Coordinates of C-alpha atoms (C1' of nucleotides) in Angstrom, one line a residue:
Chain A
X1 CA 19.2 -16.0 9.2
X2 CA 15.9 -14.3 9.0
X3 CA 17.0 -11.0 10.4
X4 CA 19.6 -9.4 8.6
X5 CA 18.3 -7.1 5.5
X6 CA 16.7 -4.2 6.8
X7 CA 19.3 -1.6 8.4
X8 CA 20.4 -2.3 11.6
X9 CA 18.4 0.7 13.5
X10 CA 15.2 0.9 11.9
X11 CA 12.4 -0.4 14.0
X12 CA 9.6 0.4 11.7
X13 CA 11.1 -1.5 9.0
X14 CA 12.4 -4.4 11.0
X15 CA 8.8 -4.7 12.3
X16 CA 7.2 -4.2 8.8
X17 CA 9.4 -7.1 7.6
X18 CA 8.6 -9.5 10.4
X19 CA 4.9 -8.5 10.2
X20 CA 4.8 -9.1 6.5
X21 CA 6.2 -12.3 6.8
X22 CA 4.0 -13.4 9.5
X23 CA 1.1 -12.3 7.9
X24 CA 1.9 -13.9 4.4
X25 CA 2.4 -17.1 5.7
X26 CA -0.9 -16.7 8.1
X27 CA 0.8 -17.0 11.3
X28 CA -2.1 -14.8 12.3
X29 CA -5.1 -16.9 11.7
X30 CA -7.5 -15.2 9.0
X31 CA -9.7 -12.6 10.5
X32 CA -8.2 -13.2 13.6
X33 CA -7.8 -10.0 15.9
X34 CA -4.2 -8.6 16.6
X35 CA -3.5 -7.5 20.1
X36 CA -1.2 -4.7 19.9
X37 CA 0.4 -4.8 23.4
X38 CA 1.5 -8.4 23.4
X39 CA 2.5 -7.9 19.8
X40 CA 4.6 -5.0 20.7
X41 CA 6.4 -7.0 23.4
X42 CA 6.9 -10.0 21.3
X43 CA 8.6 -7.8 18.8
X44 CA 10.6 -5.8 21.3
X45 CA 9.2 -2.4 20.7
X46 CA 6.4 -0.2 21.7
X47 CA 2.9 0.3 20.2
X48 CA 3.9 3.4 18.4
X49 CA 6.4 2.2 15.8
X50 CA 4.3 -1.3 15.8
X51 CA 1.2 0.4 14.6
X52 CA 3.1 2.4 12.0
X53 CA 4.3 -1.0 10.6
X54 CA 0.8 -2.5 10.9
X55 CA -0.8 0.8 8.9
X56 CA 1.6 -0.2 6.0
X57 CA 0.4 -3.5 5.9
X58 CA -3.3 -2.4 5.8
X59 CA -2.2 -0.3 2.8
X60 CA -0.9 -3.3 1.2
X61 CA -3.9 -5.6 1.8
X62 CA -2.1 -7.8 4.3
X63 CA -4.3 -6.9 7.4
X64 CA -7.7 -5.2 7.8
X65 CA -8.4 -2.3 9.9
X66 CA -11.8 -1.5 11.9
X67 CA -12.0 2.1 13.7
X68 CA -12.3 1.4 17.2
X69 CA -11.4 -2.5 17.0
X70 CA -8.0 -2.5 15.7
X71 CA -6.0 -4.7 13.2
X72 CA -7.0 -8.1 11.6
X73 CA -5.3 -10.6 9.6
X74 CA -7.2 -10.5 6.0
X75 CA -9.7 -12.9 5.4
X76 CA -8.7 -16.0 3.2
X77 CA -11.5 -16.9 0.6
X78 CA -11.8 -18.9 -2.6
X79 CA -13.0 -15.6 -4.2
X80 CA -10.2 -13.7 -2.9
X81 CA -7.4 -16.2 -4.1
X82 CA -9.1 -16.1 -7.4
X83 CA -9.3 -12.5 -7.7
X84 CA -5.4 -12.3 -6.8
X85 CA -4.3 -14.8 -9.3
X86 CA -6.3 -13.2 -11.9
X87 CA -4.5 -9.7 -11.2
X88 CA -1.4 -11.7 -11.1
X89 CA -1.7 -13.3 -14.6
X90 CA -2.8 -9.7 -15.8
X91 CA 0.4 -8.2 -14.5
X92 CA 2.6 -10.8 -15.6
X93 CA 1.3 -11.0 -19.1
X94 CA 1.7 -7.2 -19.5
X95 CA 5.1 -7.2 -18.2
X96 CA 5.7 -10.3 -20.6
X97 CA 4.3 -8.1 -23.7
X98 CA 6.6 -5.3 -22.7
X99 CA 9.7 -7.4 -22.2
X100 CA 9.0 -9.2 -25.7
X101 CA 9.2 -5.9 -27.2
X102 CA 12.1 -4.0 -25.0
X103 CA 14.0 -6.4 -22.9
X104 CA 17.6 -6.7 -24.0
X105 CA 18.8 -10.0 -25.4
X106 CA 21.5 -10.1 -22.2
X107 CA 18.6 -9.9 -19.9
X108 CA 16.7 -12.6 -21.3
X109 CA 20.0 -15.0 -21.4
X110 CA 20.4 -14.1 -17.7
X111 CA 16.9 -15.5 -17.1
X112 CA 17.5 -18.6 -19.2
X113 CA 20.5 -19.1 -17.2
X114 CA 18.6 -18.8 -14.1
X115 CA 16.4 -21.4 -15.1
X116 CA 19.1 -23.7 -16.3
X117 CA 20.9 -23.2 -12.9
X118 CA 18.0 -24.3 -10.9
X119 CA 16.5 -26.9 -12.8
X120 CA 18.0 -29.5 -11.0
X121 CA 17.3 -28.3 -7.4
X122 CA 13.8 -27.5 -9.0
X123 CA 13.3 -31.2 -9.6
X124 CA 15.0 -32.5 -6.6
X125 CA 14.4 -30.8 -4.0
X126 CA 12.4 -31.5 -1.0
X127 CA 12.3 -28.2 1.1
X128 CA 8.7 -26.5 0.4
X129 CA 10.2 -23.3 0.9
X130 CA 13.4 -23.5 -1.6
X131 CA 10.6 -24.7 -4.0
X132 CA 8.4 -21.5 -3.3
X133 CA 11.1 -19.1 -3.6
X134 CA 12.6 -20.8 -6.9
X135 CA 9.3 -20.5 -8.2
X136 CA 8.3 -17.0 -7.4
X137 CA 11.8 -15.8 -8.4
X138 CA 11.2 -17.3 -12.1
X139 CA 8.1 -14.9 -12.2
X140 CA 9.8 -11.9 -10.5
X141 CA 12.7 -11.9 -12.9
X142 CA 10.5 -12.7 -16.0
X143 CA 8.4 -9.4 -14.8
X144 CA 11.5 -7.2 -14.2
X145 CA 12.4 -7.7 -17.8
X146 CA 9.6 -5.1 -18.6
X147 CA 11.7 -2.4 -16.8
X148 CA 8.5 -1.1 -14.9
X149 CA 9.1 -0.9 -11.5
X150 CA 5.4 -0.4 -11.1
X151 CA 4.9 -4.2 -12.5
X152 CA 7.5 -5.2 -9.9
X153 CA 5.8 -3.9 -7.0
X154 CA 2.3 -4.8 -7.9
X155 CA 3.8 -8.4 -8.7
X156 CA 5.5 -8.3 -5.2
X157 CA 2.4 -7.3 -3.4
X158 CA 0.5 -9.9 -4.6
X159 CA 3.3 -12.6 -4.4
X160 CA 3.0 -11.9 -0.6
X161 CA -0.7 -12.5 -0.6
X162 CA -0.7 -15.2 -2.2
X163 CA 2.3 -17.2 -0.7
X164 CA 0.6 -19.4 1.8
X165 CA -1.8 -20.9 -0.9
X166 CA 1.0 -21.0 -3.2
X167 CA 3.2 -23.2 -0.9
X168 CA 0.3 -25.3 -0.5
X169 CA -0.3 -25.9 -4.1
X170 CA 3.3 -26.5 -4.6
X171 CA 3.1 -29.0 -1.8
X172 CA 0.3 -31.0 -3.7
X173 CA 2.1 -30.7 -6.8
X174 CA 5.6 -32.3 -5.6
X175 CA 3.2 -35.0 -3.8
X176 CA 1.7 -36.0 -6.9
X177 CA 5.3 -35.4 -8.9
X178 CA 4.1 -32.5 -11.0
X179 CA 6.7 -30.6 -10.4
X180 CA 8.3 -30.9 -13.8
X181 CA 5.0 -29.8 -15.4
X182 CA 5.6 -26.5 -13.8
X183 CA 9.3 -26.4 -14.8
X184 CA 8.3 -27.1 -18.3
X185 CA 5.4 -24.1 -18.3
X186 CA 8.3 -22.0 -17.4
X187 CA 10.5 -23.3 -20.2
X188 CA 7.9 -22.9 -22.6
X189 CA 7.4 -19.2 -21.8
X190 CA 11.1 -18.5 -21.8
X191 CA 11.6 -20.1 -25.3
X192 CA 8.7 -18.0 -26.7
X193 CA 10.2 -14.8 -25.3
X194 CA 13.6 -15.8 -26.6
X195 CA 12.0 -16.1 -30.2
X196 CA 9.9 -12.9 -29.5
X197 CA 6.8 -14.5 -29.9
X198 CA 4.3 -12.5 -28.4
X199 CA 1.0 -14.6 -28.7
X200 CA 2.9 -18.1 -27.7
X201 CA 4.6 -16.5 -24.9
X202 CA 1.5 -14.5 -23.1
X203 CA -0.5 -17.7 -24.0
X204 CA 1.6 -20.0 -22.2
X205 CA 2.2 -17.8 -19.4
X206 CA -1.6 -17.1 -18.9
X207 CA -2.3 -20.7 -19.1
X208 CA 0.2 -21.5 -16.7
X209 CA -1.1 -18.8 -14.2
X210 CA -4.7 -19.9 -14.8
X211 CA -4.1 -23.4 -14.0
X212 CA -2.2 -22.4 -10.7
X213 CA -5.1 -20.2 -10.1
X214 CA -7.6 -22.8 -10.2
X215 CA -5.6 -25.6 -8.2
X216 CA -5.1 -22.7 -5.7
X217 CA -8.4 -21.8 -5.8
X218 CA -9.9 -25.2 -5.1
X219 CA -7.4 -26.0 -2.3
X220 CA -8.9 -23.0 -0.3
X221 CA -12.0 -24.1 -1.1
X222 CA -11.8 -27.7 0.3
X223 CA -10.1 -26.0 3.2
X224 CA -13.1 -24.2 4.0
X225 CA -15.3 -27.2 3.7
X226 CA -13.0 -28.6 6.4
X227 CA -13.5 -25.5 8.6
X228 CA -17.1 -24.9 8.4
X229 CA -18.4 -28.6 7.9
X230 CA -17.1 -31.0 10.4
X231 CA -18.1 -30.1 14.0
X232 CA -17.1 -33.9 14.4
X233 CA -13.4 -34.8 14.4
X234 CA -12.0 -31.8 16.1
X235 CA -9.5 -31.6 19.1
Chain B
X1 CA -7.7 3.7 -3.4
X2 CA -11.0 5.4 -2.9
X3 CA -11.1 5.1 0.6
X4 CA -13.7 3.8 2.9
X5 CA -16.2 6.4 3.8
X6 CA -14.2 8.6 6.6
X7 CA -16.7 8.3 9.3
X8 CA -16.9 11.5 11.3
X9 CA -14.7 10.6 14.0
X10 CA -11.9 8.9 12.6
X11 CA -8.6 10.9 12.8
X12 CA -6.3 8.4 10.9
X13 CA -9.0 8.2 8.4
X14 CA -9.6 11.9 8.1
X15 CA -5.9 12.8 7.9
X16 CA -5.4 10.0 5.2
X17 CA -8.0 11.3 3.0
X18 CA -6.7 15.2 3.3
X19 CA -3.0 14.1 2.7
X20 CA -3.9 11.7 -0.2
X21 CA -5.9 14.6 -1.8
X22 CA -3.0 17.0 -1.1
X23 CA -0.4 14.4 -2.2
X24 CA -2.5 13.5 -5.5
X25 CA -2.7 17.3 -6.5
X26 CA 0.9 18.0 -5.8
X27 CA 0.1 20.3 -3.2
X28 CA 3.5 18.9 -1.7
X29 CA 6.1 19.7 -4.6
X30 CA 7.7 16.9 -5.9
X31 CA 10.7 15.4 -3.5
X32 CA 9.7 18.1 -0.9
X33 CA 10.4 16.9 2.7
X34 CA 7.3 17.5 4.9
X35 CA 7.6 18.8 8.3
X36 CA 5.5 16.8 10.6
X37 CA 5.0 19.2 13.4
X38 CA 3.6 21.8 10.9
X39 CA 1.4 19.4 9.1
X40 CA 0.0 17.9 12.5
X41 CA -0.9 21.4 13.6
X42 CA -2.5 22.5 10.4
X43 CA -4.6 19.4 10.4
X44 CA -5.5 19.6 13.7
X45 CA -4.1 16.4 15.3
X46 CA -1.1 15.1 17.0
X47 CA 1.8 13.6 15.3
X48 CA 0.9 9.9 16.0
X49 CA -2.0 9.6 14.1
X50 CA -0.3 11.7 11.1
X51 CA 2.5 9.5 11.2
X52 CA 0.0 6.6 10.8
X53 CA -1.8 8.0 7.8
X54 CA 1.6 9.0 6.3
X55 CA 2.9 5.6 6.6
X56 CA -0.3 4.4 4.7
X57 CA 0.5 6.8 1.9
X58 CA 4.1 5.6 1.8
X59 CA 2.8 2.2 1.2
X60 CA 0.7 3.2 -1.6
X61 CA 3.2 4.9 -3.3
X62 CA 2.3 8.8 -2.8
X63 CA 4.9 9.6 -0.5
X64 CA 8.3 8.3 0.1
X65 CA 10.4 7.7 3.5
X66 CA 13.8 7.8 4.3
X67 CA 14.9 6.6 7.8
X68 CA 16.1 9.2 9.9
X69 CA 14.9 12.0 7.5
X70 CA 11.3 11.5 7.5
X71 CA 8.6 12.0 5.1
X72 CA 8.8 13.1 1.5
X73 CA 6.2 13.9 -1.5
X74 CA 7.2 11.2 -4.2
X75 CA 9.3 12.5 -7.1
X76 CA 7.7 13.6 -10.5
X77 CA 9.5 12.2 -13.8
X78 CA 8.5 11.6 -17.4
X79 CA 9.5 8.0 -16.8
X80 CA 7.6 7.6 -13.4
X81 CA 4.4 8.5 -15.2
X82 CA 5.3 6.5 -18.4
X83 CA 5.4 3.3 -16.2
X84 CA 2.2 4.3 -14.3
X85 CA 0.1 4.9 -17.4
X86 CA 1.8 1.6 -18.9
X87 CA 0.4 -0.1 -15.6
X88 CA -2.9 1.5 -15.9
X89 CA -3.2 0.3 -19.5
X90 CA -2.5 -3.2 -18.1
X91 CA -5.0 -3.5 -15.4
X92 CA -7.5 -1.7 -17.8
X93 CA -7.3 -4.1 -20.4
X94 CA -7.1 -7.1 -18.5
X95 CA -10.6 -5.9 -16.8
X96 CA -12.1 -5.4 -20.0
X97 CA -11.3 -8.6 -21.0
X98 CA -12.6 -10.5 -17.9
X99 CA -15.8 -7.9 -18.4
X100 CA -16.2 -8.9 -21.9
X101 CA -16.5 -12.6 -20.8
X102 CA -18.4 -12.2 -17.5
X103 CA -20.2 -9.0 -17.3
X104 CA -24.1 -8.9 -17.1
X105 CA -25.9 -7.1 -19.7
X106 CA -27.7 -4.7 -17.3
X107 CA -24.2 -3.7 -15.9
X108 CA -22.9 -2.9 -19.5
X109 CA -26.2 -0.9 -20.0
X110 CA -25.9 1.0 -17.0
X111 CA -22.1 2.1 -18.1
X112 CA -23.8 3.0 -21.6
X113 CA -26.4 5.2 -19.6
X114 CA -23.6 6.7 -17.6
X115 CA -21.8 7.6 -20.9
X116 CA -25.2 9.1 -22.6
X117 CA -25.8 11.0 -19.3
X118 CA -22.4 12.6 -19.0
X119 CA -22.2 13.4 -22.8
X120 CA -23.2 16.6 -22.7
X121 CA -21.4 17.8 -19.6
X122 CA -18.2 16.3 -21.1
X123 CA -18.2 18.5 -24.2
X124 CA -19.7 21.6 -22.5
X125 CA -17.9 21.6 -19.2
X126 CA -15.4 24.4 -18.3
X127 CA -14.5 23.0 -14.9
X128 CA -11.4 20.9 -15.1
X129 CA -12.1 19.1 -11.9
X130 CA -15.6 17.9 -13.1
X131 CA -14.1 16.8 -16.6
X132 CA -11.4 14.7 -14.5
X133 CA -13.6 13.1 -12.4
X134 CA -16.0 12.4 -15.3
X135 CA -13.2 10.6 -17.3
X136 CA -12.2 8.9 -14.2
X137 CA -15.4 7.6 -13.5
X138 CA -15.7 6.0 -17.0
X139 CA -12.6 4.2 -16.4
X140 CA -13.4 2.9 -12.9
X141 CA -16.7 1.8 -13.8
X142 CA -15.4 -0.1 -16.6
X143 CA -12.9 -1.5 -14.6
X144 CA -15.4 -2.5 -12.1
X145 CA -17.4 -4.7 -14.6
X146 CA -14.8 -7.3 -14.3
X147 CA -15.8 -7.9 -10.6
X148 CA -12.2 -8.2 -9.3
X149 CA -11.5 -5.9 -6.2
X150 CA -8.1 -6.0 -7.1
X151 CA -8.4 -4.7 -10.4
X152 CA -10.2 -1.5 -8.8
X153 CA -7.8 -0.9 -6.0
X154 CA -4.9 -1.1 -8.1
X155 CA -6.8 1.4 -10.5
X156 CA -7.9 3.7 -7.8
X157 CA -4.1 3.8 -6.7
X158 CA -2.9 4.6 -9.8
X159 CA -5.6 7.1 -10.7
X160 CA -4.3 9.3 -7.5
X161 CA -0.9 9.0 -8.4
X162 CA -1.6 10.1 -12.1
X163 CA -4.5 12.6 -11.1
X164 CA -2.0 15.6 -11.3
X165 CA -0.5 14.7 -14.8
X166 CA -4.1 13.6 -16.1
X167 CA -5.5 17.1 -15.3
X168 CA -2.9 18.9 -17.0
X169 CA -3.5 16.8 -20.3
X170 CA -7.3 17.3 -19.7
X171 CA -6.6 21.1 -19.7
X172 CA -4.2 20.9 -22.7
X173 CA -7.1 18.8 -24.8
X174 CA -9.9 21.4 -23.8
X175 CA -7.5 24.1 -24.9
X176 CA -7.1 22.3 -28.3
X177 CA -10.8 21.6 -28.7
X178 CA -10.1 17.8 -28.8
X179 CA -12.5 16.6 -25.9
X180 CA -14.6 14.9 -28.2
X181 CA -11.7 12.8 -29.2
X182 CA -11.5 11.2 -26.1
X183 CA -15.3 11.0 -25.6
X184 CA -15.2 9.1 -29.0
X185 CA -12.6 7.0 -28.0
X186 CA -14.9 5.7 -24.7
X187 CA -17.9 5.3 -26.9
X188 CA -15.8 3.0 -29.4
X189 CA -14.4 1.0 -26.2
X190 CA -18.1 0.8 -25.2
X191 CA -19.8 -0.3 -28.8
X192 CA -17.2 -3.4 -28.8
X193 CA -17.8 -4.1 -25.2
X194 CA -21.6 -4.2 -26.2
X195 CA -20.3 -6.3 -29.2
X196 CA -18.5 -8.6 -26.9
X197 CA -15.5 -8.1 -29.4
X198 CA -12.8 -8.5 -27.4
X199 CA -9.9 -7.7 -29.9
X200 CA -11.6 -4.5 -31.0
X201 CA -12.5 -3.6 -27.2
X202 CA -8.9 -3.9 -25.9
X203 CA -7.2 -2.6 -28.9
X204 CA -9.6 0.6 -28.6
X205 CA -8.8 1.0 -24.9
X206 CA -5.1 0.3 -25.0
X207 CA -4.7 2.9 -28.0
X208 CA -6.7 5.5 -26.2
X209 CA -4.7 5.1 -23.1
X210 CA -1.1 4.7 -24.6
X211 CA -2.2 8.2 -26.4
X212 CA -2.8 9.6 -23.1
X213 CA 0.5 8.1 -22.0
X214 CA 2.6 9.9 -24.8
X215 CA 0.5 13.4 -23.7
X216 CA 1.1 12.9 -20.1
X217 CA 5.0 11.9 -20.4
X218 CA 5.3 14.6 -22.8
X219 CA 3.8 17.2 -20.7
X220 CA 5.8 16.5 -17.8
X221 CA 9.2 16.2 -20.0
X222 CA 8.2 20.1 -21.0
X223 CA 7.8 21.0 -17.4
X224 CA 11.3 19.3 -16.9
X225 CA 13.0 21.6 -19.3
X226 CA 11.1 24.6 -17.7
X227 CA 12.5 23.4 -14.2
X228 CA 16.0 22.6 -15.2
X229 CA 16.5 25.5 -17.8
X230 CA 14.3 27.9 -16.6
X231 CA 16.2 30.8 -17.4
X232 CA 15.9 30.8 -21.1
X233 CA 19.0 31.1 -23.1
X234 CA 21.2 31.7 -19.9
X235 CA 24.7 30.7 -19.2
Chain C
dG1 C1' 36.5 33.6 -2.5
dT2 C1' 36.2 29.0 -1.1
dG3 C1' 36.0 24.5 1.5
dC4 C1' 35.8 22.4 6.2
dA5 C1' 34.5 21.8 10.6
dA6 C1' 32.2 22.6 14.8
dC7 C1' 28.1 24.4 17.0
dG8 C1' 23.5 25.0 17.6
dA9 C1' 18.5 24.7 16.5
dT10 C1' 15.4 22.0 14.6
dC11 C1' 13.0 17.6 13.6
dT12 C1' 12.4 12.6 13.9
dG13 C1' 12.0 8.3 16.3
dT14 C1' 9.9 5.7 20.0
dA15 C1' 8.4 5.2 24.8
dT16 C1' 4.8 6.0 28.0
dA17 C1' 0.4 8.1 29.9
dC18 C1' -4.2 8.5 29.9
dA19 C1' -9.2 8.8 28.2
dG20 C1' -13.0 6.8 26.1
dA21 C1' -14.8 2.9 23.9
dG22 C1' -15.4 -2.2 23.1
dA23 C1' -15.6 -7.0 24.5
dG24 C1' -16.6 -10.6 27.3
dC25 C1' -18.4 -12.3 31.7
dG26 C1' -21.6 -13.0 35.2
dG27 C1' -26.2 -12.4 37.3
dG28 C1' -30.8 -12.3 36.8
dA29 C1' -35.5 -12.5 34.7
dC30 C1' -38.5 -15.9 32.3
Chain D
dG1 C1' -31.8 -23.8 29.8
dT2 C1' -31.8 -19.3 27.3
dC3 C1' -31.8 -14.5 26.5
dC4 C1' -30.8 -10.2 27.9
dC5 C1' -28.9 -6.2 30.5
dG6 C1' -25.2 -4.1 33.0
dC7 C1' -20.5 -4.0 34.9
dT8 C1' -15.8 -4.4 34.5
dC9 C1' -11.6 -5.3 32.8
dT10 C1' -9.1 -5.0 28.7
dC11 C1' -7.8 -2.7 24.6
dT12 C1' -7.6 1.0 21.2
dG13 C1' -6.6 5.8 20.1
dT14 C1' -4.4 9.7 21.0
dA15 C1' -1.2 13.2 23.0
dT16 C1' 3.0 14.4 25.1
dA17 C1' 7.6 14.0 26.3
dC18 C1' 12.2 13.1 25.5
dA19 C1' 16.3 11.5 23.7
dG20 C1' 19.1 11.1 19.4
dA21 C1' 20.1 12.3 14.9
dT22 C1' 20.3 15.6 11.0
dC23 C1' 20.7 19.9 8.9
dG24 C1' 21.7 24.8 8.2
dT25 C1' 24.8 28.1 9.9
dT26 C1' 28.5 30.6 11.3
dG27 C1' 33.4 31.3 11.8
dC28 C1' 37.7 30.1 10.8
dA29 C1' 41.4 28.4 7.8
dC30 C1' 43.9 28.8 3.4

DNA sequence: GTGCAACGATCTGTATACAGAGAGCGGGAC
DNA sequence: GTCCCGCTCTCTGTATACAGATCGTTGCAC
């Protein structure tokens, strides 16, 4: 189920997709060093294509590289997450601004249909992954209305790098019964877009993302406290 | 990205820096296929580290990769350039907005000092490369005031990919004696920043970048006409 | 002259080998 | 018990070898 999309024979692409998924979900712990030989063995390839895939992930900010020491998982910090959400707000709001000027009515209608279609699942879903995909997908589709592949690429990169904390944020929202809040934020943005009301649309989108930014940053901050404070309860 | 210092001995970093420079300046022609063996020989390394560097540049959008066919220089099109400038405006304006809220007075003063310091060279310079570096540097410093490394990284990437057309644009401005216009645009942005006037600052910056966007896009469009109808009134 | 097909040279994709650097561990001094 | 030194073993960084795919070219049919 997870291994289908990259063409049957393309080792580097396969490794890249697999490693990106692992890195996005912090299956490597923050700042952990990666053992190339073990990883290559586990993924069924040699170190040569593995390192090519790893280099791509370094360029995309999923991994770090230190000469002579190899590849490391990226660090996880409240500041880093804050900056990623801030960049995300910048890109999404800019894309929305362009979309308000230029998106076709039909494309906007498609997005509205998507929101209607997923509304039920959004509220009732108990699957965190499904929830995450739906949230991400709404924002990706919104961004795509601008018709600028640069926006899409930057957003896809950021989405991968915040995926882990976003899923934590979503779990917390679900636990506190606040999923509807997110959904209504999406709907508010969409309505302003339909009305071609730039100030209302970008304002609503920015407020939504900044709220998620603060929640996600706080969640990481608390996790940090857990990691660095308690010598006591471990094991 | 403005890469980390290429330490004396780090083959991949050296190759990456060299290839990035070459790709940025379109020393490979648009859509040209790269011959790995020849390139490795020319750069004094083997294909293994070369391909690692090439993979990083693919991830950054400087090169394309097609499985089974190898690496290609990115295409050059008016639409592509338009999208890059549009993304640049989004990032720089967002960074400026953050800077207006949060930048220290001292940091803003540094930028003002930089502008004063380079003003003379800016107007008198006959070296296109120097002109390009100064223009780019002003915008990079402005962006850095936001204190968000994500903004800096995205801008560095875009700067590399528009470097070629930007230098053409600068040459044309110099030829038409319009360099002062650009300088005054920078100064207008700075003054609004000093006054912490968000609307004026982002408005001025956006207008400046969008003007450059249109000029650069048009320059590429004309070059396209030259390429695809090169024989004058033939046929 | 044009289109197609098969051949050959070239190039890519991956595995493997090996040298040198780095990290971890044990032992010794204090 | 703690710190430091040196050793060893592992891992990284790069070169090279080789299999399979690709592209250009030549020759043939029409």
